[in-house]
PDB file of C-alpha atoms and ligand atoms in Angstrom:
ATOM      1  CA  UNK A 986      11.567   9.532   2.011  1.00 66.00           C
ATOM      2  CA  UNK A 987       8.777   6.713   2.163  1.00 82.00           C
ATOM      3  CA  UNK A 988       9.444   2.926   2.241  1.00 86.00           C
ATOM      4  CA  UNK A 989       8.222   1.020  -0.695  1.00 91.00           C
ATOM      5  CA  UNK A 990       5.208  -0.558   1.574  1.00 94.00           C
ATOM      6  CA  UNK A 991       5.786  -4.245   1.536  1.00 96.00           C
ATOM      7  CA  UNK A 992       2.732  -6.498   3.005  1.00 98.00           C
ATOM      8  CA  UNK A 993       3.792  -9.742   1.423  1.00 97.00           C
ATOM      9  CA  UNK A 994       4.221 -11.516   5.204  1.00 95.00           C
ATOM     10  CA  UNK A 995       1.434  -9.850   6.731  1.00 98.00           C
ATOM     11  CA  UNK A 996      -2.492 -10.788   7.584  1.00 98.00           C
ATOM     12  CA  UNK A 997      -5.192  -8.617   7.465  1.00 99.00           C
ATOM     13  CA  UNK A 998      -8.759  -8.252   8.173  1.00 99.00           C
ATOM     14  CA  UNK A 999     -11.539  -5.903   7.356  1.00 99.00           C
ATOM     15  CA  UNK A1000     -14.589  -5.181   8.349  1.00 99.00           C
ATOM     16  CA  UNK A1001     -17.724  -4.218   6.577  1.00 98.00           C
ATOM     17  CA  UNK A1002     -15.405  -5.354   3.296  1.00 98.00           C
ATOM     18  CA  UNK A1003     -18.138  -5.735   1.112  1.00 98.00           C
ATOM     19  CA  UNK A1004     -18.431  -2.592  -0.481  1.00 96.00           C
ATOM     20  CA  UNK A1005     -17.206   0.995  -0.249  1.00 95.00           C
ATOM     21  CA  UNK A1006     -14.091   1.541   2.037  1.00 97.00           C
ATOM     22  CA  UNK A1007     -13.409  -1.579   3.239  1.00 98.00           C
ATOM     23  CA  UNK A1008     -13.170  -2.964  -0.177  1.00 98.00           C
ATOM     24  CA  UNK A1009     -10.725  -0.234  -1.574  1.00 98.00           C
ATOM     25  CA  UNK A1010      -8.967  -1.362   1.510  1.00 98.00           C
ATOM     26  CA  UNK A1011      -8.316  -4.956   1.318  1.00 98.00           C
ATOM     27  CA  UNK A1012      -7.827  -4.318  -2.636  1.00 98.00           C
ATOM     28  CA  UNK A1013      -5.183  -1.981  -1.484  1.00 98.00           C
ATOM     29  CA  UNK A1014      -3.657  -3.830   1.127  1.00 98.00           C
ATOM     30  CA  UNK A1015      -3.564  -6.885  -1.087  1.00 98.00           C
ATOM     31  CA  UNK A1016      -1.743  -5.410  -4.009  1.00 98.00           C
ATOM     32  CA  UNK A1017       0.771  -4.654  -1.568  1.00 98.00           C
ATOM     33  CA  UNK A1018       0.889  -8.477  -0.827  1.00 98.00           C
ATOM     34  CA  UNK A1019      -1.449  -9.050   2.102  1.00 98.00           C
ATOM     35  CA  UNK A1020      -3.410 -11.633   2.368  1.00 98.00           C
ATOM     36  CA  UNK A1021      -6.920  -9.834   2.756  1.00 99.00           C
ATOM     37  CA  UNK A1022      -9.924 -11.504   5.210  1.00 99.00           C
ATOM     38  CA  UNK A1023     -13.331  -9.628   3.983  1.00 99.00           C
ATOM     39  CA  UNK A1024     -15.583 -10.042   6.910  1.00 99.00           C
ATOM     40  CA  UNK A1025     -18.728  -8.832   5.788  1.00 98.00           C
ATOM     41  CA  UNK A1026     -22.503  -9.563   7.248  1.00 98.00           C
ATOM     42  CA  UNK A1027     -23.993  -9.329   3.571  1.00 98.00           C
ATOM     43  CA  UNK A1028     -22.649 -12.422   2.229  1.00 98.00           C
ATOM     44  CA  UNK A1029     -23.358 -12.033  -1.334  1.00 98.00           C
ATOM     45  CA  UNK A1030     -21.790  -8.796  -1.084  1.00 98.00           C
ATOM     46  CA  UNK A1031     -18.551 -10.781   1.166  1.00 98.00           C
ATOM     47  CA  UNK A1032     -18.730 -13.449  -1.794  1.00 98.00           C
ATOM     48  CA  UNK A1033     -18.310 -10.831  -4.730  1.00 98.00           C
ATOM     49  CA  UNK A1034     -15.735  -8.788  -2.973  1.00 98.00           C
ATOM     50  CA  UNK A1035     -14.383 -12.144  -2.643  1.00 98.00           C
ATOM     51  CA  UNK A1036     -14.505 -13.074  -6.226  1.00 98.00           C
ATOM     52  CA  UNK A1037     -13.342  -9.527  -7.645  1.00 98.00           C
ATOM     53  CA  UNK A1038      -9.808  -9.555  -5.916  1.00 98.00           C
ATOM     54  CA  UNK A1039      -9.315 -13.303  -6.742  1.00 98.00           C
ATOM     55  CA  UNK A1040     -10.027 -12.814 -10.167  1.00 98.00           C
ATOM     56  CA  UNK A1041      -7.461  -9.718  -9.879  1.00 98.00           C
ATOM     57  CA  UNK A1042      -4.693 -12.597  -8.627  1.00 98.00           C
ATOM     58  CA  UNK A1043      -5.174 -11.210  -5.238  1.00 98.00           C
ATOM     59  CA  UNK A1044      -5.153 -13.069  -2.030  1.00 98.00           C
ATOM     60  CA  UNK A1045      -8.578 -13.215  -0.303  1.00 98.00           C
ATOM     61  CA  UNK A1046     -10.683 -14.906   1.585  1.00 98.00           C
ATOM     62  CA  UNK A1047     -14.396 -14.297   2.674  1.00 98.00           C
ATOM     63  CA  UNK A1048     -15.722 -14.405   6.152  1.00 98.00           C
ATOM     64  CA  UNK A1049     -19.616 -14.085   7.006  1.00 98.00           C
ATOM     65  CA  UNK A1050     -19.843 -11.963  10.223  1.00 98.00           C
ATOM     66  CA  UNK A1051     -22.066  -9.694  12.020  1.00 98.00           C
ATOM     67  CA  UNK A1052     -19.370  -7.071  13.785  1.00 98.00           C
ATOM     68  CA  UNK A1053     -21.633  -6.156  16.900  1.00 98.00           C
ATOM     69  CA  UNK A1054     -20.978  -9.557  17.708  1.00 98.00           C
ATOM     70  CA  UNK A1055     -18.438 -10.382  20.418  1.00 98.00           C
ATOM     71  CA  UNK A1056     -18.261 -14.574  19.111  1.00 99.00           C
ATOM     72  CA  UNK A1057     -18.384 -13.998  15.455  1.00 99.00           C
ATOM     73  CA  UNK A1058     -15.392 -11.541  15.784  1.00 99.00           C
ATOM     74  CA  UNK A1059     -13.636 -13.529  17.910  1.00 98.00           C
ATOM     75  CA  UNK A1060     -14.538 -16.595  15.051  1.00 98.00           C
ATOM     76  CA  UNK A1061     -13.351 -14.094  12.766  1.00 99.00           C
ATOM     77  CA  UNK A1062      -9.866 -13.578  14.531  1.00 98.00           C
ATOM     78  CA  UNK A1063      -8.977 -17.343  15.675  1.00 98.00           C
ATOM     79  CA  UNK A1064     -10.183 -18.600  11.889  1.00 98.00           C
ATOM     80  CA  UNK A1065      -7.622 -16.702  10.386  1.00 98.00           C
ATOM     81  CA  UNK A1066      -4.772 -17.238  12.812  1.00 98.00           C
ATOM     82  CA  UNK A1067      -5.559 -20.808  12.647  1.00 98.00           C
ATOM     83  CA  UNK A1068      -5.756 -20.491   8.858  1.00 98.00           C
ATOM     84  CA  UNK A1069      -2.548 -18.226   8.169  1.00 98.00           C
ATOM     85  CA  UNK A1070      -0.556 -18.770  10.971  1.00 97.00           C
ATOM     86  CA  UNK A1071      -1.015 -14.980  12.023  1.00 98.00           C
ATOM     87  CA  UNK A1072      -2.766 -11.648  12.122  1.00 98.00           C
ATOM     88  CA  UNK A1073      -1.026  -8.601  11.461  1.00 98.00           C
ATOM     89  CA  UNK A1074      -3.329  -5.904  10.389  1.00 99.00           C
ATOM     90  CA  UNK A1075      -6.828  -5.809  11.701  1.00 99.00           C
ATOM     91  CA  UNK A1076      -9.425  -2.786  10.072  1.00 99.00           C
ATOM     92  CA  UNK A1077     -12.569  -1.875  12.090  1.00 99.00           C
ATOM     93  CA  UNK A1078     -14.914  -0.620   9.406  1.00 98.00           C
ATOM     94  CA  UNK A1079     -18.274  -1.768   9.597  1.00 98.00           C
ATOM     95  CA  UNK A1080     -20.656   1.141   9.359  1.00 98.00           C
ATOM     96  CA  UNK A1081     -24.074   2.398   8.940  1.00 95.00           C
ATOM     97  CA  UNK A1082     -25.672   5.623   9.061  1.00 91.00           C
ATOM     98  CA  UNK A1083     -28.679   7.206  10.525  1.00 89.00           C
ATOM     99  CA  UNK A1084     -30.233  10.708  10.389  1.00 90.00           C
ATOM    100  CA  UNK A1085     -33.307  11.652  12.651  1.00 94.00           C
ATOM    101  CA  UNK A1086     -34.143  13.940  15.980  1.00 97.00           C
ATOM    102  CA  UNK A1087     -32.705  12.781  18.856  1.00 98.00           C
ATOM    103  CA  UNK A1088     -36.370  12.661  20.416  1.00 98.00           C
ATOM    104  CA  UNK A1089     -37.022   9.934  17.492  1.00 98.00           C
ATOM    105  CA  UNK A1090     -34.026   7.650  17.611  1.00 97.00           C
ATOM    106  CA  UNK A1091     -35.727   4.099  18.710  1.00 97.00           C
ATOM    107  CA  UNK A1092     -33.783   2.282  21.519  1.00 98.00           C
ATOM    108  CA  UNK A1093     -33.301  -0.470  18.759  1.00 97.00           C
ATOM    109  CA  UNK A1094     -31.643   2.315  16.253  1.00 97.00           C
ATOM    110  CA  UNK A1095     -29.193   3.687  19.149  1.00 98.00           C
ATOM    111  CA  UNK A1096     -28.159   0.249  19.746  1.00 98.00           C
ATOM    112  CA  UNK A1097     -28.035  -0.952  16.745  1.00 98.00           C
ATOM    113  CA  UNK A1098     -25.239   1.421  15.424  1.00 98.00           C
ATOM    114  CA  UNK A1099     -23.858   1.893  18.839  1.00 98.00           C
ATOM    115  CA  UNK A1100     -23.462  -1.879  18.628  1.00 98.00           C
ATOM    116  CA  UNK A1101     -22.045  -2.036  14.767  1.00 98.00           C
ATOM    117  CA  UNK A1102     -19.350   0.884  15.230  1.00 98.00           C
ATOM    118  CA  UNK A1103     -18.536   1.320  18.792  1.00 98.00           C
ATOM    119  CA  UNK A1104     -19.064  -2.053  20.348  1.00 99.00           C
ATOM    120  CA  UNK A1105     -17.804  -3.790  16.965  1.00 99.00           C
ATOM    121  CA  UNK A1106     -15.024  -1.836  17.057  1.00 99.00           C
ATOM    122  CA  UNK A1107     -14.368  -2.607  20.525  1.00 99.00           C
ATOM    123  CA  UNK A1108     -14.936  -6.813  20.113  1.00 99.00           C
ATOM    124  CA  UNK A1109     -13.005  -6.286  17.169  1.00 99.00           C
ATOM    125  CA  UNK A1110      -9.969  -4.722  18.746  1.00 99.00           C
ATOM    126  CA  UNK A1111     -10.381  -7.340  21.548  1.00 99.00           C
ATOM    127  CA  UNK A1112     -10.451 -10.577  19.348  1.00 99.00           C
ATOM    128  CA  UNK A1113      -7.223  -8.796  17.343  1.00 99.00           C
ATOM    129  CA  UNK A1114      -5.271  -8.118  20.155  1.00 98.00           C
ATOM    130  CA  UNK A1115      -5.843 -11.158  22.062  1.00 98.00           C
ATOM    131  CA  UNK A1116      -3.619 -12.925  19.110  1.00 98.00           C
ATOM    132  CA  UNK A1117      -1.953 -10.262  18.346  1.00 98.00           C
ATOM    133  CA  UNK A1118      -0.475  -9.710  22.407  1.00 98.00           C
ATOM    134  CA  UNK A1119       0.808 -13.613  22.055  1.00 98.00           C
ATOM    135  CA  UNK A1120       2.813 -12.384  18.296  1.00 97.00           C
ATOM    136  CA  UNK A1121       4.338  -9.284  20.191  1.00 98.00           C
ATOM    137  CA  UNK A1122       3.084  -7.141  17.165  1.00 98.00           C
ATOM    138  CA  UNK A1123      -0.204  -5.797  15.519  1.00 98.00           C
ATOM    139  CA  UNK A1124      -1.884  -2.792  13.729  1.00 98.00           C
ATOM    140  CA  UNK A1125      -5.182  -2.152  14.192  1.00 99.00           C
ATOM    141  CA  UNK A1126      -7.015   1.136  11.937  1.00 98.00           C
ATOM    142  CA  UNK A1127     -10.174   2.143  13.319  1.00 99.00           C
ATOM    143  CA  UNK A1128     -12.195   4.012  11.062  1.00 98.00           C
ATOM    144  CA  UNK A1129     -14.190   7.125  12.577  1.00 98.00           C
ATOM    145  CA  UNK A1130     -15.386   9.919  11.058  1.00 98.00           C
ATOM    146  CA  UNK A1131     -15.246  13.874  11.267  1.00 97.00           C
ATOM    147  CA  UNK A1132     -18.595  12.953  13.044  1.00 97.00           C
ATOM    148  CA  UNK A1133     -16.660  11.435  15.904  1.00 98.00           C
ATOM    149  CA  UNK A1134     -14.457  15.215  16.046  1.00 97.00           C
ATOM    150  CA  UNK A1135     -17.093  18.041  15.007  1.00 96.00           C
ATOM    151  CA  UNK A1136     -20.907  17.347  16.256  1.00 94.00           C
ATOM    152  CA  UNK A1137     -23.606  17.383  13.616  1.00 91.00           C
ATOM    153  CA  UNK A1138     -27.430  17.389  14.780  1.00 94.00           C
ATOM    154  CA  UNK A1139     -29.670  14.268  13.673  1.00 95.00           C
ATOM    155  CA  UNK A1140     -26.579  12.222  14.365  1.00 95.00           C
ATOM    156  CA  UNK A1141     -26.895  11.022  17.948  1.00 97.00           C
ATOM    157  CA  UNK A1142     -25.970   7.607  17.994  1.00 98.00           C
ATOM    158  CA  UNK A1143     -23.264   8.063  15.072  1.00 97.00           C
ATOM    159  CA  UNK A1144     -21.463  10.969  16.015  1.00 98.00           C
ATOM    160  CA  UNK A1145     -21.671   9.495  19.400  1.00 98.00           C
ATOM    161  CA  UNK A1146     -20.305   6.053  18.223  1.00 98.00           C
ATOM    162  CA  UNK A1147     -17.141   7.664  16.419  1.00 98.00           C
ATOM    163  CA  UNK A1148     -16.480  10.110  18.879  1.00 98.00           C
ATOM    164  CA  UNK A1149     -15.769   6.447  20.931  1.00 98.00           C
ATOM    165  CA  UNK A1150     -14.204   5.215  18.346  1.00 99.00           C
ATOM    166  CA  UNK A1151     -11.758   8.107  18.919  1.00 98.00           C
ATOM    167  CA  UNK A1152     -10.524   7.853  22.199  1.00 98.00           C
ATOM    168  CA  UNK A1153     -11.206   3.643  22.385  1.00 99.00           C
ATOM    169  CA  UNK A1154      -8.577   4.310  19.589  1.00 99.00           C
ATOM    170  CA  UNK A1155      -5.969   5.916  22.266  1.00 98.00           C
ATOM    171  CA  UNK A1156      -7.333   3.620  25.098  1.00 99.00           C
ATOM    172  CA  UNK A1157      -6.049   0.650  23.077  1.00 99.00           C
ATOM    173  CA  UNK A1158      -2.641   2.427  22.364  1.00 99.00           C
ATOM    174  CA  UNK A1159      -1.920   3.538  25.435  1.00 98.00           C
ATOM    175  CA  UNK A1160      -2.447  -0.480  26.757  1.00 98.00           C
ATOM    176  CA  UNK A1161      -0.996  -2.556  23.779  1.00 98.00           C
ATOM    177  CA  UNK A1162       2.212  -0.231  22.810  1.00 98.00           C
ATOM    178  CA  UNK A1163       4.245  -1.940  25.639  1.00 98.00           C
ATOM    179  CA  UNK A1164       3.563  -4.977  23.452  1.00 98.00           C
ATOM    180  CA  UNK A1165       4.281  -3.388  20.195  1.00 98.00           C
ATOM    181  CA  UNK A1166       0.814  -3.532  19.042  1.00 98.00           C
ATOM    182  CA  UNK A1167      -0.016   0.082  17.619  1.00 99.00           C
ATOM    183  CA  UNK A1168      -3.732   1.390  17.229  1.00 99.00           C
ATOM    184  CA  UNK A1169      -4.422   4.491  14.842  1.00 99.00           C
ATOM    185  CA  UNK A1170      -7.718   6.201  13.759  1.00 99.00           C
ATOM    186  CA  UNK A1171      -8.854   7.449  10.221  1.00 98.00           C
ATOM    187  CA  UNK A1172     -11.177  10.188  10.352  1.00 98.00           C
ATOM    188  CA  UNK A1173     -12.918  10.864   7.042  1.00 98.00           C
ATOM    189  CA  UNK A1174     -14.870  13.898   6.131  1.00 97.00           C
ATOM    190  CA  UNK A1175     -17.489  12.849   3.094  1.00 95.00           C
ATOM    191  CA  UNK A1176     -15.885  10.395   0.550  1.00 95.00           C
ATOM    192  CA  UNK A1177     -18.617   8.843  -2.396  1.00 90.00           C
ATOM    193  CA  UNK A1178     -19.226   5.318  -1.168  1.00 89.00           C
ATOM    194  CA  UNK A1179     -23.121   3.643  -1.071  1.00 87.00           C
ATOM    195  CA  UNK A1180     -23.670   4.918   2.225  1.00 85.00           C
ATOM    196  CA  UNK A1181     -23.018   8.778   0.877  1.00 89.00           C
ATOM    197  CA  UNK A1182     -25.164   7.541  -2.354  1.00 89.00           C
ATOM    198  CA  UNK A1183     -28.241   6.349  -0.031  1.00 89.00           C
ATOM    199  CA  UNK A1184     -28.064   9.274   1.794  1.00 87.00           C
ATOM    200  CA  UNK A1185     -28.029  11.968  -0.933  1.00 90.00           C
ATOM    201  CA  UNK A1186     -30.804   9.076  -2.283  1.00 92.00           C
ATOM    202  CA  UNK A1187     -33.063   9.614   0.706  1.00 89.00           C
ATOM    203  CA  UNK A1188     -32.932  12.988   1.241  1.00 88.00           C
ATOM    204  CA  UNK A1189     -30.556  13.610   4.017  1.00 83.00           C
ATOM    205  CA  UNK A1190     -27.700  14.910   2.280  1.00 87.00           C
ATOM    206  CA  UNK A1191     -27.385  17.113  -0.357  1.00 92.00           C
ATOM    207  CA  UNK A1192     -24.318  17.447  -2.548  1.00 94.00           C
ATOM    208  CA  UNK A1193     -24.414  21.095  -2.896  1.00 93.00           C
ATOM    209  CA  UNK A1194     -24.585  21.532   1.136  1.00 91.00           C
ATOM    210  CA  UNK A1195     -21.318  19.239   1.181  1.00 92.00           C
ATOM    211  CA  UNK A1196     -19.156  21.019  -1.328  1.00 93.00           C
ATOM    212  CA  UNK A1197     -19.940  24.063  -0.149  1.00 92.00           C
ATOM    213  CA  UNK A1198     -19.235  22.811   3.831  1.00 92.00           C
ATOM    214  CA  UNK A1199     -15.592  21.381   2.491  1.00 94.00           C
ATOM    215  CA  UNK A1200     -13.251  24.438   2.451  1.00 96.00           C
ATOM    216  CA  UNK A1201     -11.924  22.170  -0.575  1.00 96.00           C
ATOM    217  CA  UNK A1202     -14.860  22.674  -2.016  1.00 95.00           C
ATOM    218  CA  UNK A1203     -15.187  18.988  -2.751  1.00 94.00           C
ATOM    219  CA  UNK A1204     -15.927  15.581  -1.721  1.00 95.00           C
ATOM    220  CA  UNK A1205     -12.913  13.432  -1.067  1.00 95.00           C
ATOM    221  CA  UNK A1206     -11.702  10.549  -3.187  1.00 94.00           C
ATOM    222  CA  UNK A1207     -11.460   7.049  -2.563  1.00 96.00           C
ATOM    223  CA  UNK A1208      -7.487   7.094  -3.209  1.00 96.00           C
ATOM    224  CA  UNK A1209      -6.874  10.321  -0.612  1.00 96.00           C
ATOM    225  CA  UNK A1210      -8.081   7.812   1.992  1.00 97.00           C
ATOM    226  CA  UNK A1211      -5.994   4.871   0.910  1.00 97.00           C
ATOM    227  CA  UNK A1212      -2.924   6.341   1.387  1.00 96.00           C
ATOM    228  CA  UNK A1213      -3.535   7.424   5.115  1.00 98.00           C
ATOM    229  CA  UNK A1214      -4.427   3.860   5.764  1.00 98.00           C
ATOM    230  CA  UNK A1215      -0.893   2.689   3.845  1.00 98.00           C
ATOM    231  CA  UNK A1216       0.748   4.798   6.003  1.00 98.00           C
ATOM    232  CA  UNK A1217      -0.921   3.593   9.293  1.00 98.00           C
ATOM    233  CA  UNK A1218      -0.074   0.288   8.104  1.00 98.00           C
ATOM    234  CA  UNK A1219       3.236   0.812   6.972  1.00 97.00           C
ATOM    235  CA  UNK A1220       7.026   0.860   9.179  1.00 96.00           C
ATOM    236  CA  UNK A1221       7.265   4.682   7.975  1.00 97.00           C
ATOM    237  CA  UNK A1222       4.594   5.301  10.718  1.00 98.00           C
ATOM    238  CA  UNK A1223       6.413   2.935  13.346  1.00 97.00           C
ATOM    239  CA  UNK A1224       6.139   5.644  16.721  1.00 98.00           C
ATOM    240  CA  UNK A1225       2.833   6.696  15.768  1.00 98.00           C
ATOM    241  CA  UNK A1226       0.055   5.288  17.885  1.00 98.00           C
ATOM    242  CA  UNK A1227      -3.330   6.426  19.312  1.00 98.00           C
ATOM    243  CA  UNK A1228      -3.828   9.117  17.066  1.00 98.00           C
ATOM    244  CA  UNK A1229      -7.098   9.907  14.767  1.00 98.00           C
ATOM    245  CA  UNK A1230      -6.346  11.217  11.371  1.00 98.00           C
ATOM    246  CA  UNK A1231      -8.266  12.815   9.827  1.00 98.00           C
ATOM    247  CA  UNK A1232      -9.014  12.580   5.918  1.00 98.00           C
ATOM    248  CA  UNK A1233     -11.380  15.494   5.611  1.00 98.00           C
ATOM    249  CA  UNK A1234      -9.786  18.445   3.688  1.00 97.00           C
ATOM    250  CA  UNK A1235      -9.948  20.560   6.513  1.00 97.00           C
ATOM    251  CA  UNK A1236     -13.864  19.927   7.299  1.00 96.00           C
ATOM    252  CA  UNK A1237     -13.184  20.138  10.987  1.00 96.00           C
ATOM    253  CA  UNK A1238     -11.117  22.932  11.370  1.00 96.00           C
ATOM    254  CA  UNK A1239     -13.720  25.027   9.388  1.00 94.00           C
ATOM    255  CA  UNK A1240     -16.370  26.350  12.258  1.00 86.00           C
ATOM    256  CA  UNK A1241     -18.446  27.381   8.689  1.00 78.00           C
ATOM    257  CA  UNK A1242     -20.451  30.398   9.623  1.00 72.00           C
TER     258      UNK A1242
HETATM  259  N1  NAD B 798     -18.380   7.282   3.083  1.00 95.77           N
HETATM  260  C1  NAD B 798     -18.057   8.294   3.848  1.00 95.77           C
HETATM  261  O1  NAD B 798     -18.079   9.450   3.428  1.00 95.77           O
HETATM  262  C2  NAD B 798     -17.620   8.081   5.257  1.00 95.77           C
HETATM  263  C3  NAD B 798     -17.121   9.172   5.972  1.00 95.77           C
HETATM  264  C4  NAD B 798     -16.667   8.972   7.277  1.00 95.77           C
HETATM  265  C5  NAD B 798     -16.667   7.697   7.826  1.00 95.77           C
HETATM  266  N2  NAD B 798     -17.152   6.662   7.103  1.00 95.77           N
HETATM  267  C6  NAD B 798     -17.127   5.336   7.740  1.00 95.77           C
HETATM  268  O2  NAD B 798     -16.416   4.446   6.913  1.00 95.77           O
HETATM  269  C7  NAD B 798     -16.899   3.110   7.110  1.00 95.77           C
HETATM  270  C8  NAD B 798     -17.260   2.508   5.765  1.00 95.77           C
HETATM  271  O3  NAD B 798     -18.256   3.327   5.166  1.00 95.77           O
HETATM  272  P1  NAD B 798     -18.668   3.167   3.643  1.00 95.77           P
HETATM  273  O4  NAD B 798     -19.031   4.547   3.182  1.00 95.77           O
HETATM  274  O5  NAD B 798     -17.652   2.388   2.915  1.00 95.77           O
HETATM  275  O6  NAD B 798     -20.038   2.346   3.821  1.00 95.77           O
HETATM  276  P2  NAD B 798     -20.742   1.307   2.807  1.00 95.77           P
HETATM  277  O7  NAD B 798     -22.178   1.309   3.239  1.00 95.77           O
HETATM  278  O8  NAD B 798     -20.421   1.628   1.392  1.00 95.77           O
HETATM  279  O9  NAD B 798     -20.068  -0.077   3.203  1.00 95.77           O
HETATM  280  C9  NAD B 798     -20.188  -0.575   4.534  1.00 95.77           C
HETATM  281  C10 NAD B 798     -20.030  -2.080   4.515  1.00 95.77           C
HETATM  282  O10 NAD B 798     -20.122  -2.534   5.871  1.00 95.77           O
HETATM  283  C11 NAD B 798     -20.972  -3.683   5.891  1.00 95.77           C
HETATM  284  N3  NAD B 798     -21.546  -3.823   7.230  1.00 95.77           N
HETATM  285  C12 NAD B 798     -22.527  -3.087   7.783  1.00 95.77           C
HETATM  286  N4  NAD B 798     -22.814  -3.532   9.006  1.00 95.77           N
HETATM  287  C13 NAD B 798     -21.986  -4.579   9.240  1.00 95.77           C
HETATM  288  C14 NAD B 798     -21.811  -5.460  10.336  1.00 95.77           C
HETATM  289  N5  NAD B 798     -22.579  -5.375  11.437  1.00 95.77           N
HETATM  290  N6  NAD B 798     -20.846  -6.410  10.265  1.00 95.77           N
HETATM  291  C15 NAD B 798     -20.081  -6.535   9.154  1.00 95.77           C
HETATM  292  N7  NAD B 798     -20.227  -5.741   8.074  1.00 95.77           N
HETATM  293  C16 NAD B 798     -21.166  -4.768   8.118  1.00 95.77           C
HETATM  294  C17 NAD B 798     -22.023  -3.387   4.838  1.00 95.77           C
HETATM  295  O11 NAD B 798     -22.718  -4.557   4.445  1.00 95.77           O
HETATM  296  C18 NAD B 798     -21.153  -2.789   3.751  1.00 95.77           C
HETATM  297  O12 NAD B 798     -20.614  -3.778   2.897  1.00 95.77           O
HETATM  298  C19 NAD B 798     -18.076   3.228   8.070  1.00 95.77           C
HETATM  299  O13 NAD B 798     -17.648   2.953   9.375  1.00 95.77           O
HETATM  300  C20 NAD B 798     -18.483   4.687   7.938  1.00 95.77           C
HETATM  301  O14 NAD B 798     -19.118   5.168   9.086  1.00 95.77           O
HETATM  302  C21 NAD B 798     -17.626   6.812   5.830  1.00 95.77           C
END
């Protein structure tokens, strides 16, 4: 039997809240009663995401921030505990994607999404838990990908970045859940956001390669992946910590000869 999920008290931030998942989440996590902090590095992107969940008679709040970097999450992290009084729920997002030959990856591309995913996710986690250890409580969602659990070529630096993600995830689980801080992954398989729509856009996906990868047979929906982060988020999930789940409709159990 699930517990009616009940964010009324609680503080959260997202990453990458812009657009595309971390949107649905803070629209999700604010209709449960949250208080929602977008931080987003496009700011009129952070403004309308803003804007839209106001206008919906939702609580949120905008924060410009680039999420490879260590002082604007930690910005990010004080401003709202100074603001609120507290942080309770803190959603590494921020993404980008990348498809080319390893022997063509730039130093600069490496870094840069090593430095958006794996090192945000990191500085992220840090600034979070740094409040979070003086509350005694937290919950911190990190979202991979099936990338980060099956390999897939022309995906060096993001496969390699979630694959981090992954076991940073159970690093930061194993530390914190002496201090009742808990630290979950979500690992999606395809689900249409802009970043699947620039990549079928540019070539290097193709929607009939996907469908026919999924032993669903389809992409995944928006809503399948809201309720594994409601869950994360929730008390019904209290003793789980440091696990990755993934959202993928059995993508990574498939070896798809
Ligand atoms: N869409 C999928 O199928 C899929 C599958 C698996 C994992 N993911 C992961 O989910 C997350 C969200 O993906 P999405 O599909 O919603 O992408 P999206 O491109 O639709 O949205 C990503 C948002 O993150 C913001 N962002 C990018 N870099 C940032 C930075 N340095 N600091 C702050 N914000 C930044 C962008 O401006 C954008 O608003 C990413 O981590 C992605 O890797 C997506």
């Amino acid at each position: 039997m699930f517990t009616e999920v009940d964010l009324s008290q609680q503080v959260a931030v997202v990453t990458g809240a812009g657009a595309g998942f971390g949107l649905a989440f803070c629209r999700t996590l604010a209709e449960h009663g949250a208080t929602v902090i977008i931080a987003e590095i496009n700011e009129a992107a952070g403004k309308r995401a803003e804007q839209m969940l106001t206008n919906e008679g939702l609580k949120a709040k905008f924060m410009l921030c680039d999420a490879s970097n260590p002082d604007h999450m930690q910005n990010v992290a004080r401003q709202t505990a100074d603001a609120f009084g507290r942080l309770d729920i803190w959603v590494n997002n921020a993404g980008l994607s990348q498809n080319a030959p390893s022997e063509l990856v730039t130093p600069a591309e490496w870094q840069r999404l090593i430095g958006v995913m794996l090192s945000g996710t990191f500085y992220g986690s840090q600034a979070a838990g740094q409040i979070m250890l003086k509350q005694g409580k937290g919950n911190i969602i990190n979202i991979a990908s099936i990338n980060g659990v099956v390999a897939q070529a022309g995906r060096a630096s993001y496969s390699a970045a979630k694959a981090g993600i992954i076991r940073l995830t159970e690093v930061l689980a194993s530390e914190w859940g002496p201090h009742n801080i808990r630290a979950n992954a979500i690992a999606p398989a395809v689900i249409m956001t802009d970043l699947v729509r620039g990549n079928l856009a540019n070539g290097s996906a193709n929607m009939d390669v996907y469908t026919n990868r999924s032993p669903m047979r389809r992409l995944g929906e928006i809503p399948e992946l809201i309720t594994a982060l409601l869950f994360l988020v929730s008390t019904d999930s209290a003793y789980i910590t440091g696990q990755t789940l993934r959202v993928d409709g059995a993508w990574a159990s498939d070896h798809y000869l």
